[in-house]
Short mmCIF file of N, CA and C in Angstrom, two decimals:
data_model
loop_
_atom_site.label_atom_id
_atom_site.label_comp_id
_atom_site.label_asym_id
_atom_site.label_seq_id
_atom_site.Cartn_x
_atom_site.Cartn_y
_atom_site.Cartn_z
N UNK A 1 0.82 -1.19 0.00
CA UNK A 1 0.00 0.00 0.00
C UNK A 1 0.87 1.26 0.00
N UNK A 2 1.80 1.22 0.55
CA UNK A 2 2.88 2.58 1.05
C UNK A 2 3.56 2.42 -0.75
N UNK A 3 3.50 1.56 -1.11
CA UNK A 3 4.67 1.96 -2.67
C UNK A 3 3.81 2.33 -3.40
N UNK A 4 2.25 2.05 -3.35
CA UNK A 4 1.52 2.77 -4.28
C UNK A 4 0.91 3.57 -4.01
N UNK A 5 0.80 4.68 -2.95
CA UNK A 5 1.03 5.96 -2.61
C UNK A 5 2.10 6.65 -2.80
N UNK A 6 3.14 6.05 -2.55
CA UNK A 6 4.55 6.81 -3.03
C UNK A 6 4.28 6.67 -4.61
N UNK A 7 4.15 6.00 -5.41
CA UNK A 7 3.60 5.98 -6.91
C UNK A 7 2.94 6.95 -7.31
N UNK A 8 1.79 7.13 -6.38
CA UNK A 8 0.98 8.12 -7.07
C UNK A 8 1.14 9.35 -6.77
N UNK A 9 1.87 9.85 -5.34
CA UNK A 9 2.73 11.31 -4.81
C UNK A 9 3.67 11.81 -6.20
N UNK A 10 4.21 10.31 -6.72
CA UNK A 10 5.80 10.82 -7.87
C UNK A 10 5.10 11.09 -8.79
N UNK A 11 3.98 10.31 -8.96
CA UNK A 11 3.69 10.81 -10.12
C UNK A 11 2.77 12.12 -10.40
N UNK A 12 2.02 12.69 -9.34
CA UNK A 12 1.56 14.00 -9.43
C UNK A 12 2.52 15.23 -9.19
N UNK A 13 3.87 14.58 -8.56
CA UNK A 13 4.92 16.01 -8.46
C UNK A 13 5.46 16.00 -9.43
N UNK A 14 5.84 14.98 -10.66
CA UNK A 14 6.36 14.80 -11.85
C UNK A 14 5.46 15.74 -12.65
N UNK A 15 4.16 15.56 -12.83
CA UNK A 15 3.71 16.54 -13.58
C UNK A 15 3.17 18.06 -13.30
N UNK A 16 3.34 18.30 -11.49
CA UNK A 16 3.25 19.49 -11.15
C UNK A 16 4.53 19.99 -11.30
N UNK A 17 5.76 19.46 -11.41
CA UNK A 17 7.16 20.26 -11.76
C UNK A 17 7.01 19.99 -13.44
N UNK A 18 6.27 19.25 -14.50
CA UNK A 18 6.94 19.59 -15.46
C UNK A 18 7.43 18.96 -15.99
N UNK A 19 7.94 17.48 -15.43
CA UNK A 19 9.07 16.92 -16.14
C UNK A 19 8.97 16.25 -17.54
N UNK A 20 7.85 16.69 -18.63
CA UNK A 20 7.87 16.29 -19.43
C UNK A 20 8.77 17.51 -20.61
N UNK A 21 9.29 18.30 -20.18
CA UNK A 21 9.70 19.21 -20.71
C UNK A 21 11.62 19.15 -21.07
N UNK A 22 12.26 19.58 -22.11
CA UNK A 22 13.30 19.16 -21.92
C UNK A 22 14.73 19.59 -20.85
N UNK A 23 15.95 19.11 -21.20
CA UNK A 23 16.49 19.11 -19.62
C UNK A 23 17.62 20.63 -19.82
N UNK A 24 17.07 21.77 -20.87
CA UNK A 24 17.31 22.85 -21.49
C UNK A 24 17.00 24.22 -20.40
N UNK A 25 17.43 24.62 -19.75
CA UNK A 25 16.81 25.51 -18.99
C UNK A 25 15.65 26.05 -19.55
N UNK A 26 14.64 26.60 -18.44
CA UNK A 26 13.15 26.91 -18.69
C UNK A 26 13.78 28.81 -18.45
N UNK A 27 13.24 29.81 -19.24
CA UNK A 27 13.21 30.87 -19.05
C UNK A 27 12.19 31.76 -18.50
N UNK A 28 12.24 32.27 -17.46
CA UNK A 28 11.16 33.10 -16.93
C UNK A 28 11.12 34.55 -17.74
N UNK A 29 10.30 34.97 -18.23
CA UNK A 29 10.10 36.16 -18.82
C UNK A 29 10.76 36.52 -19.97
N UNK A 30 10.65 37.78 -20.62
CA UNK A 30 11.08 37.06 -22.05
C UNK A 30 12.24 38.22 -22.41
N UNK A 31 12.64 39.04 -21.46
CA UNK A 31 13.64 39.79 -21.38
C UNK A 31 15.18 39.35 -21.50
N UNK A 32 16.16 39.51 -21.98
CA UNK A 32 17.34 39.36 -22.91
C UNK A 32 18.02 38.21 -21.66
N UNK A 33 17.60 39.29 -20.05
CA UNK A 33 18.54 38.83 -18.50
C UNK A 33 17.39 38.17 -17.76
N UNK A 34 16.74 37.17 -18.54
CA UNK A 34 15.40 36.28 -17.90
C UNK A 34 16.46 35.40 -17.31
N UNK A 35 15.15 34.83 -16.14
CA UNK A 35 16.04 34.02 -15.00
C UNK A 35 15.88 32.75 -15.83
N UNK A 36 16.97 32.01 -15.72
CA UNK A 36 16.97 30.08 -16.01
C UNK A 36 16.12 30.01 -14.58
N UNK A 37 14.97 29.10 -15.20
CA UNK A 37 14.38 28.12 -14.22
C UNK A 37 14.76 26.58 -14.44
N UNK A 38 15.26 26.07 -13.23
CA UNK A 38 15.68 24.81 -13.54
C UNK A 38 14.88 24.00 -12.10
N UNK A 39 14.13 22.75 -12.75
CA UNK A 39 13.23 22.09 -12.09
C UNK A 39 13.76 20.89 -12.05
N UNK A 40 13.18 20.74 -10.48
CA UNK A 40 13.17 19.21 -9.83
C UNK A 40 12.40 18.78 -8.81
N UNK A 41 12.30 17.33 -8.74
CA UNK A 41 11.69 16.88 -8.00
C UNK A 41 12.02 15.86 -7.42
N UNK A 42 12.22 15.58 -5.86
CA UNK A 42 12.40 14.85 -5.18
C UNK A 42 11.17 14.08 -4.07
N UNK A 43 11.24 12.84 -3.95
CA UNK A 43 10.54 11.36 -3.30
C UNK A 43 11.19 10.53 -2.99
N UNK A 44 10.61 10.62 -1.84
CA UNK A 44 11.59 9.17 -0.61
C UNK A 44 13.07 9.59 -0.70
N UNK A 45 13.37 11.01 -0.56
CA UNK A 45 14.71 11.34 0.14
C UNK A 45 15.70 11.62 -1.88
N UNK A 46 15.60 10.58 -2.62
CA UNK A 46 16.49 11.06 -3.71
C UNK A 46 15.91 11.81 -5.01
N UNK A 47 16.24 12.24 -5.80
CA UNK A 47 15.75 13.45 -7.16
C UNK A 47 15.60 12.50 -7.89
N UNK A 48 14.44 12.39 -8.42
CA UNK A 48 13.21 11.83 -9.34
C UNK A 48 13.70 12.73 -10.86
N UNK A 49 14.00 14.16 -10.97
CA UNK A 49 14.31 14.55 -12.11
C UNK A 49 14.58 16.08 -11.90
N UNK A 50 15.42 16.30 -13.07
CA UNK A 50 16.46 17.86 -12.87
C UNK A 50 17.74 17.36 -13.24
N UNK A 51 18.46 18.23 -13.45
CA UNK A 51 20.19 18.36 -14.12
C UNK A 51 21.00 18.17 -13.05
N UNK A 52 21.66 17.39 -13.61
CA UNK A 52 23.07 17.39 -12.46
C UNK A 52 23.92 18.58 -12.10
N UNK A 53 23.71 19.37 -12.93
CA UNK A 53 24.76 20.73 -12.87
C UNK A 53 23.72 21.85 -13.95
N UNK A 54 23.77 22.73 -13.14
CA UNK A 54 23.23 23.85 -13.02
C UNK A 54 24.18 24.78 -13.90
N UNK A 55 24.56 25.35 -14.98
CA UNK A 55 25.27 26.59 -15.58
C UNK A 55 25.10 27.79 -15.33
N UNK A 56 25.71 28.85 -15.19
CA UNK A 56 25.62 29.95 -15.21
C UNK A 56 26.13 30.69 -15.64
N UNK A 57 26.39 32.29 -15.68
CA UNK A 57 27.41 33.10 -16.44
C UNK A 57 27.12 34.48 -14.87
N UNK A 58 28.21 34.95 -14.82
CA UNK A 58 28.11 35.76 -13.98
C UNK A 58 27.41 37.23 -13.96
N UNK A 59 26.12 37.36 -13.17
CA UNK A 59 25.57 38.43 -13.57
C UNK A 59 23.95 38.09 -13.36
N UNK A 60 23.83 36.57 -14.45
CA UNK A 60 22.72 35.76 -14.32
C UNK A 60 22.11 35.49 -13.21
N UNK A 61 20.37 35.68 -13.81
CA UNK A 61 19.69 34.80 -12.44
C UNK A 61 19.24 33.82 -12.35
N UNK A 62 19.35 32.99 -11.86
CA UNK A 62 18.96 31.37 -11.84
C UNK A 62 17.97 31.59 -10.32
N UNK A 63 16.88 30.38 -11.21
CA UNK A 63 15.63 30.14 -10.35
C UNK A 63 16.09 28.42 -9.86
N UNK A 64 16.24 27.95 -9.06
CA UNK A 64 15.69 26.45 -8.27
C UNK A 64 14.88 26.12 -7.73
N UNK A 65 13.70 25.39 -8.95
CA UNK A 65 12.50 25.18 -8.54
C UNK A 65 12.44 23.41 -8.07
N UNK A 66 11.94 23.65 -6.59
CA UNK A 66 12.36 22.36 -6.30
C UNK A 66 10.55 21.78 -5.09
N UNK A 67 9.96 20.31 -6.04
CA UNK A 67 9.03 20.07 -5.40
C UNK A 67 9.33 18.94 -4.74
N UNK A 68 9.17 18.75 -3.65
CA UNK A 68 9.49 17.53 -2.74
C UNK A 68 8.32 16.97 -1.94
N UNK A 69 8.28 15.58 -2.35
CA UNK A 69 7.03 15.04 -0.92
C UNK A 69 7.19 15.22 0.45
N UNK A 70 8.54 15.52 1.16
CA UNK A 70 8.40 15.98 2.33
C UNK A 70 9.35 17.59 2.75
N UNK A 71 8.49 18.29 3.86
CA UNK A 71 9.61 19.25 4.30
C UNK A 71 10.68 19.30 4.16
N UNK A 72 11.22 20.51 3.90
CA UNK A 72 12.81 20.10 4.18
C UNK A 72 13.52 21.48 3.62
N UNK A 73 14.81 21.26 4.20
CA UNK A 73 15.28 23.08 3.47
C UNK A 73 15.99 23.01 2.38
N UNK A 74 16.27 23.75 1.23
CA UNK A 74 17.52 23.59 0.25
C UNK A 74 18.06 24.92 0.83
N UNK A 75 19.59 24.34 0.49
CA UNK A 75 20.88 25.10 0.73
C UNK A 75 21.48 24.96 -0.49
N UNK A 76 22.17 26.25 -0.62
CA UNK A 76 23.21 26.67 -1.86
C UNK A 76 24.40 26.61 -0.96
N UNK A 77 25.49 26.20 -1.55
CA UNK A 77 26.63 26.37 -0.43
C UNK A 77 27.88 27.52 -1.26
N UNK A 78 28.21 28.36 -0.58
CA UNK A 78 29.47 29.32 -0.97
C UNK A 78 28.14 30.35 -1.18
N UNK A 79 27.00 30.43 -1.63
CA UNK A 79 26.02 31.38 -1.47
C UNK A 79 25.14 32.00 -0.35
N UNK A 80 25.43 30.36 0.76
CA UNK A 80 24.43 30.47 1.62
C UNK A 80 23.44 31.36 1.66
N UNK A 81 22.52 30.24 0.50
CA UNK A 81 21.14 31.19 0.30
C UNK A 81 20.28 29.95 0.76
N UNK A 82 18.94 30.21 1.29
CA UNK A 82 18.46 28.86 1.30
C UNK A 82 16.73 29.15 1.01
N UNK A 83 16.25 27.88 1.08
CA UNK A 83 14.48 28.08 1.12
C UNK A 83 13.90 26.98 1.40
N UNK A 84 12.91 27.56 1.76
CA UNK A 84 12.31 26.40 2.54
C UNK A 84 11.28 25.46 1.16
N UNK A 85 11.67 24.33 1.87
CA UNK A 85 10.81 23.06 1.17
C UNK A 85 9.75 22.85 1.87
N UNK A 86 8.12 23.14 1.20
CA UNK A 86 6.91 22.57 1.89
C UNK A 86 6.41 21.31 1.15
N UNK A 87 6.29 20.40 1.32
CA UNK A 87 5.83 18.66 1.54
C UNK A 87 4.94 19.45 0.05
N UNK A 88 4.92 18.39 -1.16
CA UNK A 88 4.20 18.75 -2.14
C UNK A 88 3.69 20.07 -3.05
N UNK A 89 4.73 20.92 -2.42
CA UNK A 89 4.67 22.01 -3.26
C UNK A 89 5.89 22.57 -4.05
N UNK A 90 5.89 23.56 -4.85
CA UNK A 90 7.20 23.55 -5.85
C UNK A 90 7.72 25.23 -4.75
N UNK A 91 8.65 25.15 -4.46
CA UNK A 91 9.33 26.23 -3.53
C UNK A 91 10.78 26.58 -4.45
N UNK A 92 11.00 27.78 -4.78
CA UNK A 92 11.72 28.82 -5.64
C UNK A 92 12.82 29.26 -4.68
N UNK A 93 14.11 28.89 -5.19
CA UNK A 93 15.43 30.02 -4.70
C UNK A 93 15.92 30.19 -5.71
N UNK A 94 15.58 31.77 -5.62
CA UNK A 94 16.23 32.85 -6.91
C UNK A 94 17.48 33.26 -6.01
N UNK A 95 18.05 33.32 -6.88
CA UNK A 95 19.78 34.25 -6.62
C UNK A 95 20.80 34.22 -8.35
N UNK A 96 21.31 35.61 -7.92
CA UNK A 96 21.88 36.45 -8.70
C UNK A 96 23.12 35.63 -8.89
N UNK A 97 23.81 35.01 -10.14
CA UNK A 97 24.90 34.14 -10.06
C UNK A 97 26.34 35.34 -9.72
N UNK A 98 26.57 35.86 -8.60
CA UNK A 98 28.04 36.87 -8.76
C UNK A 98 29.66 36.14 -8.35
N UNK A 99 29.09 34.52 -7.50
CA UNK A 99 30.59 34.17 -7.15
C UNK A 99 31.10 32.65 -8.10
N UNK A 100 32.49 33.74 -9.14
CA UNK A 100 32.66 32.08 -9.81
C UNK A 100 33.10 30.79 -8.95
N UNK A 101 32.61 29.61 -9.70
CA UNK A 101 32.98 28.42 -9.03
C UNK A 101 31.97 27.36 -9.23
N UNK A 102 32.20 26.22 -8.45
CA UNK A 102 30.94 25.37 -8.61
C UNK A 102 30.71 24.98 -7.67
N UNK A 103 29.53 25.06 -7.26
CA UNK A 103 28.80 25.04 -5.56
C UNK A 103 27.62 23.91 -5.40
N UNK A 104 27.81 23.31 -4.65
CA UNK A 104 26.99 22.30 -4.32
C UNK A 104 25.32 22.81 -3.93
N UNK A 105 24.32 22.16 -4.31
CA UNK A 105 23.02 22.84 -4.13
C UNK A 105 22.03 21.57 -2.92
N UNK A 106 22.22 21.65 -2.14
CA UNK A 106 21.66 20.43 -1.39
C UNK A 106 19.99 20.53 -0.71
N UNK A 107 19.68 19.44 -0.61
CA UNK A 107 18.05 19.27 0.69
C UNK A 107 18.55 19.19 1.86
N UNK A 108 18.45 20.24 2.59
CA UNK A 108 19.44 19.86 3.74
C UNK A 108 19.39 19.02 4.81
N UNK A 109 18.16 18.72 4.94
CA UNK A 109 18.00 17.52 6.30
C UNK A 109 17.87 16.47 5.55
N UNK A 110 18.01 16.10 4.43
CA UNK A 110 18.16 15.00 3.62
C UNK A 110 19.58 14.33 3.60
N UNK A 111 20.44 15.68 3.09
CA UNK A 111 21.72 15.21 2.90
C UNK A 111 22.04 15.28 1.27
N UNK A 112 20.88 15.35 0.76
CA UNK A 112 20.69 15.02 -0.43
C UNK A 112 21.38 16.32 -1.76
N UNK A 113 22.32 15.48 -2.35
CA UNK A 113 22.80 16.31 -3.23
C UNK A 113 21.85 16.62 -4.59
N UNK A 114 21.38 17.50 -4.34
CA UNK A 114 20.61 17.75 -5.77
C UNK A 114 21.39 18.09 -7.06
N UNK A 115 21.80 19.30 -7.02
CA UNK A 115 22.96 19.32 -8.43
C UNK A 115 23.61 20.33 -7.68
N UNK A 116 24.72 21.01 -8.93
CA UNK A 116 25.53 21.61 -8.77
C UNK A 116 25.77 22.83 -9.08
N UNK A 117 25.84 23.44 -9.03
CA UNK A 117 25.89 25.22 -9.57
C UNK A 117 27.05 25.44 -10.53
N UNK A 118 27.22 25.83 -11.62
CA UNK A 118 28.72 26.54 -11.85
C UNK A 118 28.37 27.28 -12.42
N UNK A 119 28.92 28.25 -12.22
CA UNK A 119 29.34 29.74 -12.19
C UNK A 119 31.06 30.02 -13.27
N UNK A 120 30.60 30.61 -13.91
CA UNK A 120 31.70 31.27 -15.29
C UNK A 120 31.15 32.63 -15.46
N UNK A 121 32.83 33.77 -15.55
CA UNK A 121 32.33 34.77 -16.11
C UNK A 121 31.93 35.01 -17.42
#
């Protein structure tokens, strides 16, 4: 009974994030310095779908749209930016890409490595 509830949770956050879409950043607005939206979704603790690594160019704004079946916080690390994860909903951390490098993007009471940030001027 519990795997086919977890079945049917993945499969309604799969199509409330989107994932039929390709793995191309999504653009918010249609201005030249639109933010990359990049989507995922996580169940039972590991990422169901989203990029392993995140691109950027310095200057850029990148969106991390991230829906998860349970609470939980995401952390950017070297940005320490974070946001909160609510249980079945898609929760947004926007930030301005200004420090080069490549930074780990995690669920934090998970442990869970979601992807990676890099940053190029």
């Amino acid at each position: 009974m519990r795997a086919a509830v977890a079945a049917v949770l993945a499969a309604g956050l799969l199509v409330t994030a989107g994932c039929g879409r390709s793995a191309a950043p999504e653009t918010a607005g249609s201005s030249e310095h639109a933010a990359q939206r990049h989507l995922f979704v996580v169940v039972g603790g590991d990422k169901v779908t989203g990029p392993d690594l995140v691109e950027a160019r310095t200057g850029e704004t990148v969106q991390i749209v991230v829906t998860s079946d349970v609470a939980d916080e995401l952390h950017v690390h070297g940005y320490d930016r974070t946001a909160e994860l609510v249980a079945g909903r898609p929760s947004t951390l926007t930030l301005t890409a200004g420090i080069p490098g490549v930074f780990e993007v995690e669920v934090h009471e998970n442990g869970l490595l979601l992807t990676r940030l890099r940053v190029r001027r």
